[in-house]
Amino acid sequence: MAYSIELADRVCERLSEIPDLEIREKKMFSGLSFLVNDKMCINVSHDNLMCRYHPDLEEEVSERIGFLPMIMKGKQLKGYCYVEPVGFQKQDDFEYWIKICLDYNTIAKSSKKK
């Protein structure tokens, strides 16, 4: 499971600055996921971010630099994407991805526990 420790630290540090979030790290999706309030919010996979956001934002996010669609079983998964480093190097861009993930997290359904 290879992922950028530096990027994971950057995400962890940013999330920890926000009050009233219950943050848990979990190895999944070939990387390190950050579960916020028991729901997958954002993931670090290799050198990329994997973001979970409201599917209604698909057109908007697909136009951003660094966007890569998330493909599973040959189909694009709406509401999920990968973002290459060029898409979050600037702090404003990094904040954009964190914000849309956290915004969706408030209304997202949590996975069923086994």
Short mmCIF file of C-alpha atoms in Angstrom, two decimals:
data_model
loop_
_atom_site.label_atom_id
_atom_site.label_comp_id
_atom_site.label_asym_id
_atom_site.label_seq_id
_atom_site.Cartn_x
_atom_site.Cartn_y
_atom_site.Cartn_z
CA MET A 1 0.00 0.00 0.00
CA ALA A 2 1.99 2.93 -1.28
CA TYR A 3 0.88 6.48 -0.63
CA SER A 4 2.58 9.81 -0.10
CA ILE A 5 3.28 10.28 3.59
CA GLU A 6 3.79 14.01 2.99
CA LEU A 7 0.38 14.36 1.34
CA ALA A 8 -1.29 12.26 4.04
CA ASP A 9 0.28 14.52 6.68
CA ARG A 10 -0.94 17.60 4.81
CA VAL A 11 -4.52 16.27 4.69
CA CYS A 12 -4.41 15.16 8.33
CA GLU A 13 -3.07 18.52 9.48
CA ARG A 14 -5.75 20.43 7.55
CA LEU A 15 -8.60 18.26 8.82
CA SER A 16 -7.36 18.51 12.40
CA GLU A 17 -7.68 22.32 12.22
CA ILE A 18 -11.46 22.04 11.83
CA PRO A 19 -13.36 21.85 15.13
CA ASP A 20 -15.90 19.14 15.92
CA LEU A 21 -14.74 16.57 13.39
CA GLU A 22 -14.20 12.98 14.40
CA ILE A 23 -11.32 11.90 12.15
CA ARG A 24 -10.11 8.36 11.75
CA GLU A 25 -7.48 7.03 9.36
CA LYS A 26 -7.98 3.70 7.65
CA LYS A 27 -5.96 1.87 5.01
CA MET A 28 -8.24 1.32 2.02
CA PHE A 29 -8.48 2.02 -1.72
CA SER A 30 -4.75 1.23 -2.06
CA GLY A 31 -3.94 4.16 0.19
CA LEU A 32 -4.89 5.97 3.36
CA SER A 33 -8.48 7.11 3.81
CA PHE A 34 -9.64 9.81 6.15
CA LEU A 35 -13.00 8.99 7.61
CA VAL A 36 -14.80 12.02 8.98
CA ASN A 37 -17.65 11.33 11.37
CA ASP A 38 -17.46 7.65 10.36
CA LYS A 39 -17.79 8.32 6.60
CA MET A 40 -15.10 8.09 3.94
CA CYS A 41 -14.24 11.68 3.09
CA ILE A 42 -10.89 11.89 1.29
CA ASN A 43 -8.13 9.46 0.49
CA VAL A 44 -4.44 9.63 -0.36
CA SER A 45 -3.56 7.10 -3.05
CA HIS A 46 0.05 7.11 -4.25
CA ASP A 47 0.69 10.83 -4.95
CA ASN A 48 -2.96 11.61 -5.70
CA LEU A 49 -5.97 12.65 -3.70
CA MET A 50 -9.09 10.57 -4.09
CA CYS A 51 -12.05 12.79 -3.38
CA ARG A 52 -15.67 12.04 -2.50
CA TYR A 53 -18.00 14.91 -3.33
CA HIS A 54 -21.60 15.58 -4.25
CA PRO A 55 -22.34 13.95 -7.63
CA ASP A 56 -24.07 17.16 -8.76
CA LEU A 57 -20.60 18.77 -8.88
CA GLU A 58 -19.33 16.29 -11.49
CA GLU A 59 -19.21 18.78 -14.37
CA GLU A 60 -17.53 21.47 -12.25
CA VAL A 61 -14.83 19.21 -10.83
CA SER A 62 -14.14 17.52 -14.18
CA GLU A 63 -12.97 20.88 -15.53
CA ARG A 64 -10.34 21.38 -12.81
CA ILE A 65 -6.66 20.82 -13.43
CA GLY A 66 -5.47 17.42 -12.25
CA PHE A 67 -8.93 15.79 -12.34
CA LEU A 68 -9.01 12.09 -13.22
CA PRO A 69 -12.31 10.22 -13.28
CA MET A 70 -12.63 7.24 -10.97
CA ILE A 71 -13.34 4.16 -13.05
CA MET A 72 -14.57 0.93 -11.45
CA LYS A 73 -15.56 -2.14 -13.45
CA GLY A 74 -15.36 -0.06 -16.64
CA LYS A 75 -17.75 2.66 -15.45
CA GLN A 76 -17.11 6.14 -14.13
CA LEU A 77 -18.10 6.49 -10.49
CA LYS A 78 -19.94 9.80 -10.11
CA GLY A 79 -19.05 11.71 -6.96
CA TYR A 80 -15.54 10.28 -6.78
CA CYS A 81 -12.36 11.29 -8.56
CA TYR A 82 -8.60 11.25 -8.35
CA VAL A 83 -6.67 14.50 -8.37
CA GLU A 84 -3.09 14.55 -9.58
CA PRO A 85 -0.57 16.69 -7.67
CA VAL A 86 -0.76 19.52 -10.21
CA GLY A 87 -4.39 19.95 -9.15
CA PHE A 88 -3.68 20.62 -5.46
CA GLN A 89 -0.16 22.05 -5.27
CA LYS A 90 -1.49 25.57 -4.75
CA GLN A 91 -3.07 26.06 -1.34
CA ASP A 92 -6.29 27.49 -2.82
CA ASP A 93 -6.71 24.37 -4.97
CA PHE A 94 -5.98 22.09 -2.02
CA GLU A 95 -8.60 23.96 0.02
CA TYR A 96 -11.15 23.56 -2.79
CA TRP A 97 -10.86 19.76 -2.71
CA ILE A 98 -10.94 19.58 1.09
CA LYS A 99 -14.00 21.84 1.15
CA ILE A 100 -16.09 19.92 -1.38
CA CYS A 101 -15.25 16.64 0.37
CA LEU A 102 -16.22 18.01 3.78
CA ASP A 103 -19.37 19.68 2.42
CA TYR A 104 -20.57 16.36 1.01
CA ASN A 105 -19.54 14.47 4.12
CA THR A 106 -22.24 16.27 6.11
CA ILE A 107 -24.99 14.70 3.98
CA ALA A 108 -23.31 11.49 2.76
CA LYS A 109 -24.55 8.17 4.02
CA SER A 110 -22.09 6.08 5.98
CA SER A 111 -21.22 2.59 4.81
CA LYS A 112 -22.95 -0.29 6.49
CA LYS A 113 -20.79 -1.83 9.18
CA LYS A 114 -20.14 -5.53 8.93
#
